[in-house]
Amino acid sequence: MTPQTYCDVADLETLWSPAAITRAADDDQSGSLGAAGLDLLLRLIARAANQMNAALEMRYRLADLAGNPWCRDCNAALAVYLLATRRGNSAPPHLERQHEQYLQDLAEIRRGRMKIPHAAESLDSVPQVTNFNVNLKAGHVQLDTRRN
């Protein structure tokens, strides 16, 4: 199953220069991305989206987040960081800062302390209370699942 992703390769190029992206993804040192380099970028985008989705799906329907600018930027920042560090190199400081900030934001979203800008939370994450009505004379228990 293909994960819900939020950005594309062009979004990575807004964070890191196309030349730097090509260098980082060009394993055959041909000087261009080629099919293998493009496949690598798409896999890194999917990997970063999986990391996001693990936090976001607790409070949001992922399909509702398609096209959300914050999700696009977060996905791109996480993916470009993975690209920059995949050979054991350090990421440039600006990529490191963005990566850390988005990880903190995702943790805050998971904890319920932050919301994704311009996104409505799914009702699935709203706590519910179930009341048990016990009728000993009738010998049964009724569940009252109204939202409180």
PDB file of N, CA, C and O in Angstrom, residues 69-98:
ATOM      1  N   PRO A  69      -0.659  22.899   3.215  1.00  0.00           N
ATOM      2  CA  PRO A  69       0.684  23.488   3.077  1.00  0.00           C
ATOM      3  C   PRO A  69       1.657  23.086   4.195  1.00  0.00           C
ATOM      4  O   PRO A  69       2.833  22.863   3.938  1.00  0.00           O
ATOM      5  N   TRP A  70       1.172  23.003   5.434  1.00  0.00           N
ATOM      6  CA  TRP A  70       2.064  22.611   6.522  1.00  0.00           C
ATOM      7  C   TRP A  70       2.552  21.174   6.324  1.00  0.00           C
ATOM      8  O   TRP A  70       3.728  20.884   6.503  1.00  0.00           O
ATOM      9  N   CYS A  71       1.654  20.290   5.934  1.00  0.00           N
ATOM     10  CA  CYS A  71       2.028  18.890   5.696  1.00  0.00           C
ATOM     11  C   CYS A  71       3.019  18.789   4.538  1.00  0.00           C
ATOM     12  O   CYS A  71       3.981  18.019   4.604  1.00  0.00           O
ATOM     13  N   ARG A  72       2.799  19.582   3.487  1.00  0.00           N
ATOM     14  CA  ARG A  72       3.732  19.593   2.353  1.00  0.00           C
ATOM     15  C   ARG A  72       5.125  20.000   2.817  1.00  0.00           C
ATOM     16  O   ARG A  72       6.116  19.330   2.517  1.00  0.00           O
ATOM     17  N   ASP A  73       5.191  21.093   3.566  1.00  0.00           N
ATOM     18  CA  ASP A  73       6.492  21.591   4.018  1.00  0.00           C
ATOM     19  C   ASP A  73       7.169  20.630   4.990  1.00  0.00           C
ATOM     20  O   ASP A  73       8.380  20.429   4.939  1.00  0.00           O
ATOM     21  N   CYS A  74       6.393  20.039   5.875  1.00  0.00           N
ATOM     22  CA  CYS A  74       6.936  19.070   6.828  1.00  0.00           C
ATOM     23  C   CYS A  74       7.475  17.857   6.084  1.00  0.00           C
ATOM     24  O   CYS A  74       8.600  17.403   6.348  1.00  0.00           O
ATOM     25  N   ASN A  75       6.704  17.319   5.155  1.00  0.00           N
ATOM     26  CA  ASN A  75       7.124  16.147   4.386  1.00  0.00           C
ATOM     27  C   ASN A  75       8.418  16.440   3.622  1.00  0.00           C
ATOM     28  O   ASN A  75       9.366  15.638   3.630  1.00  0.00           O
ATOM     29  N   ALA A  76       8.491  17.604   3.010  1.00  0.00           N
ATOM     30  CA  ALA A  76       9.694  17.974   2.258  1.00  0.00           C
ATOM     31  C   ALA A  76      10.891  18.123   3.178  1.00  0.00           C
ATOM     32  O   ALA A  76      11.991  17.639   2.868  1.00  0.00           O
ATOM     33  N   ALA A  77      10.714  18.759   4.328  1.00  0.00           N
ATOM     34  CA  ALA A  77      11.828  18.969   5.264  1.00  0.00           C
ATOM     35  C   ALA A  77      12.355  17.641   5.809  1.00  0.00           C
ATOM     36  O   ALA A  77      13.572  17.439   5.894  1.00  0.00           O
ATOM     37  N   LEU A  78      11.453  16.741   6.166  1.00  0.00           N
ATOM     38  CA  LEU A  78      11.894  15.446   6.674  1.00  0.00           C
ATOM     39  C   LEU A  78      12.584  14.629   5.584  1.00  0.00           C
ATOM     40  O   LEU A  78      13.610  13.984   5.832  1.00  0.00           O
ATOM     41  N   ALA A  79      12.044  14.665   4.366  1.00  0.00           N
ATOM     42  CA  ALA A  79      12.626  13.893   3.275  1.00  0.00           C
ATOM     43  C   ALA A  79      13.998  14.421   2.862  1.00  0.00           C
ATOM     44  O   ALA A  79      14.931  13.634   2.630  1.00  0.00           O
ATOM     45  N   VAL A  80      14.145  15.724   2.768  1.00  0.00           N
ATOM     46  CA  VAL A  80      15.432  16.283   2.347  1.00  0.00           C
ATOM     47  C   VAL A  80      16.486  16.051   3.427  1.00  0.00           C
ATOM     48  O   VAL A  80      17.659  15.840   3.125  1.00  0.00           O
ATOM     49  N   TYR A  81      16.078  16.036   4.682  1.00  0.00           N
ATOM     50  CA  TYR A  81      17.009  15.706   5.767  1.00  0.00           C
ATOM     51  C   TYR A  81      17.479  14.250   5.626  1.00  0.00           C
ATOM     52  O   TYR A  81      18.675  13.962   5.768  1.00  0.00           O
ATOM     53  N   LEU A  82      16.548  13.344   5.344  1.00  0.00           N
ATOM     54  CA  LEU A  82      16.926  11.940   5.135  1.00  0.00           C
ATOM     55  C   LEU A  82      17.897  11.809   3.970  1.00  0.00           C
ATOM     56  O   LEU A  82      18.854  11.033   4.039  1.00  0.00           O
ATOM     57  N   LEU A  83      17.660  12.570   2.926  1.00  0.00           N
ATOM     58  CA  LEU A  83      18.553  12.547   1.770  1.00  0.00           C
ATOM     59  C   LEU A  83      19.935  13.071   2.146  1.00  0.00           C
ATOM     60  O   LEU A  83      20.953  12.462   1.804  1.00  0.00           O
ATOM     61  N   ALA A  84      19.981  14.165   2.866  1.00  0.00           N
ATOM     62  CA  ALA A  84      21.260  14.795   3.218  1.00  0.00           C
ATOM     63  C   ALA A  84      22.103  13.912   4.130  1.00  0.00           C
ATOM     64  O   ALA A  84      23.333  13.950   4.067  1.00  0.00           O
ATOM     65  N   THR A  85      21.456  13.105   4.948  1.00  0.00           N
ATOM     66  CA  THR A  85      22.186  12.317   5.953  1.00  0.00           C
ATOM     67  C   THR A  85      22.306  10.838   5.589  1.00  0.00           C
ATOM     68  O   THR A  85      22.879  10.074   6.354  1.00  0.00           O
ATOM     69  N   ARG A  86      21.835  10.426   4.445  1.00  0.00           N
ATOM     70  CA  ARG A  86      21.762   9.000   4.146  1.00  0.00           C
ATOM     71  C   ARG A  86      23.115   8.322   3.986  1.00  0.00           C
ATOM     72  O   ARG A  86      23.224   7.119   4.162  1.00  0.00           O
ATOM     73  N   ARG A  87      24.158   9.061   3.690  1.00  0.00           N
ATOM     74  CA  ARG A  87      25.504   8.478   3.558  1.00  0.00           C
ATOM     75  C   ARG A  87      26.355   8.720   4.800  1.00  0.00           C
ATOM     76  O   ARG A  87      27.570   8.580   4.762  1.00  0.00           O
ATOM     77  N   GLY A  88      25.718   9.105   5.876  1.00  0.00           N
ATOM     78  CA  GLY A  88      26.439   9.347   7.116  1.00  0.00           C
ATOM     79  C   GLY A  88      26.965  10.756   7.267  1.00  0.00           C
ATOM     80  O   GLY A  88      27.654  11.061   8.243  1.00  0.00           O
ATOM     81  N   ASN A  89      26.644  11.608   6.330  1.00  0.00           N
ATOM     82  CA  ASN A  89      27.065  13.010   6.416  1.00  0.00           C
ATOM     83  C   ASN A  89      26.132  13.784   7.334  1.00  0.00           C
ATOM     84  O   ASN A  89      24.993  13.393   7.560  1.00  0.00           O
ATOM     85  N   SER A  90      26.619  14.890   7.835  1.00  0.00           N
ATOM     86  CA  SER A  90      25.767  15.802   8.590  1.00  0.00           C
ATOM     87  C   SER A  90      24.945  16.623   7.596  1.00  0.00           C
ATOM     88  O   SER A  90      25.417  16.948   6.508  1.00  0.00           O
ATOM     89  N   ALA A  91      23.748  16.958   8.016  1.00  0.00           N
ATOM     90  CA  ALA A  91      22.915  17.822   7.180  1.00  0.00           C
ATOM     91  C   ALA A  91      23.383  19.259   7.356  1.00  0.00           C
ATOM     92  O   ALA A  91      23.906  19.631   8.409  1.00  0.00           O
ATOM     93  N   PRO A  92      23.193  20.097   6.340  1.00  0.00           N
ATOM     94  CA  PRO A  92      23.477  21.521   6.513  1.00  0.00           C
ATOM     95  C   PRO A  92      22.658  22.069   7.695  1.00  0.00           C
ATOM     96  O   PRO A  92      21.556  21.586   7.970  1.00  0.00           O
ATOM     97  N   PRO A  93      23.200  23.063   8.376  1.00  0.00           N
ATOM     98  CA  PRO A  93      22.517  23.578   9.584  1.00  0.00           C
ATOM     99  C   PRO A  93      21.058  23.972   9.367  1.00  0.00           C
ATOM    100  O   PRO A  93      20.216  23.701  10.222  1.00  0.00           O
ATOM    101  N   HIS A  94      20.736  24.583   8.234  1.00  0.00           N
ATOM    102  CA  HIS A  94      19.341  25.000   8.032  1.00  0.00           C
ATOM    103  C   HIS A  94      18.421  23.793   7.889  1.00  0.00           C
ATOM    104  O   HIS A  94      17.286  23.814   8.361  1.00  0.00           O
ATOM    105  N   LEU A  95      18.886  22.721   7.285  1.00  0.00           N
ATOM    106  CA  LEU A  95      18.074  21.509   7.176  1.00  0.00           C
ATOM    107  C   LEU A  95      17.937  20.828   8.539  1.00  0.00           C
ATOM    108  O   LEU A  95      16.872  20.296   8.872  1.00  0.00           O
ATOM    109  N   GLU A  96      19.001  20.851   9.304  1.00  0.00           N
ATOM    110  CA  GLU A  96      18.974  20.270  10.658  1.00  0.00           C
ATOM    111  C   GLU A  96      17.953  20.996  11.528  1.00  0.00           C
ATOM    112  O   GLU A  96      17.162  20.362  12.223  1.00  0.00           O
ATOM    113  N   ARG A  97      17.949  22.336  11.480  1.00  0.00           N
ATOM    114  CA  ARG A  97      17.005  23.125  12.282  1.00  0.00           C
ATOM    115  C   ARG A  97      15.558  22.834  11.876  1.00  0.00           C
ATOM    116  O   ARG A  97      14.690  22.664  12.738  1.00  0.00           O
ATOM    117  N   GLN A  98      15.314  22.809  10.567  1.00  0.00           N
ATOM    118  CA  GLN A  98      13.955  22.533  10.099  1.00  0.00           C
ATOM    119  C   GLN A  98      13.507  21.140  10.524  1.00  0.00           C
ATOM    120  O   GLN A  98      12.370  20.951  10.971  1.00  0.00           O
TER     121      GLN A  98
END
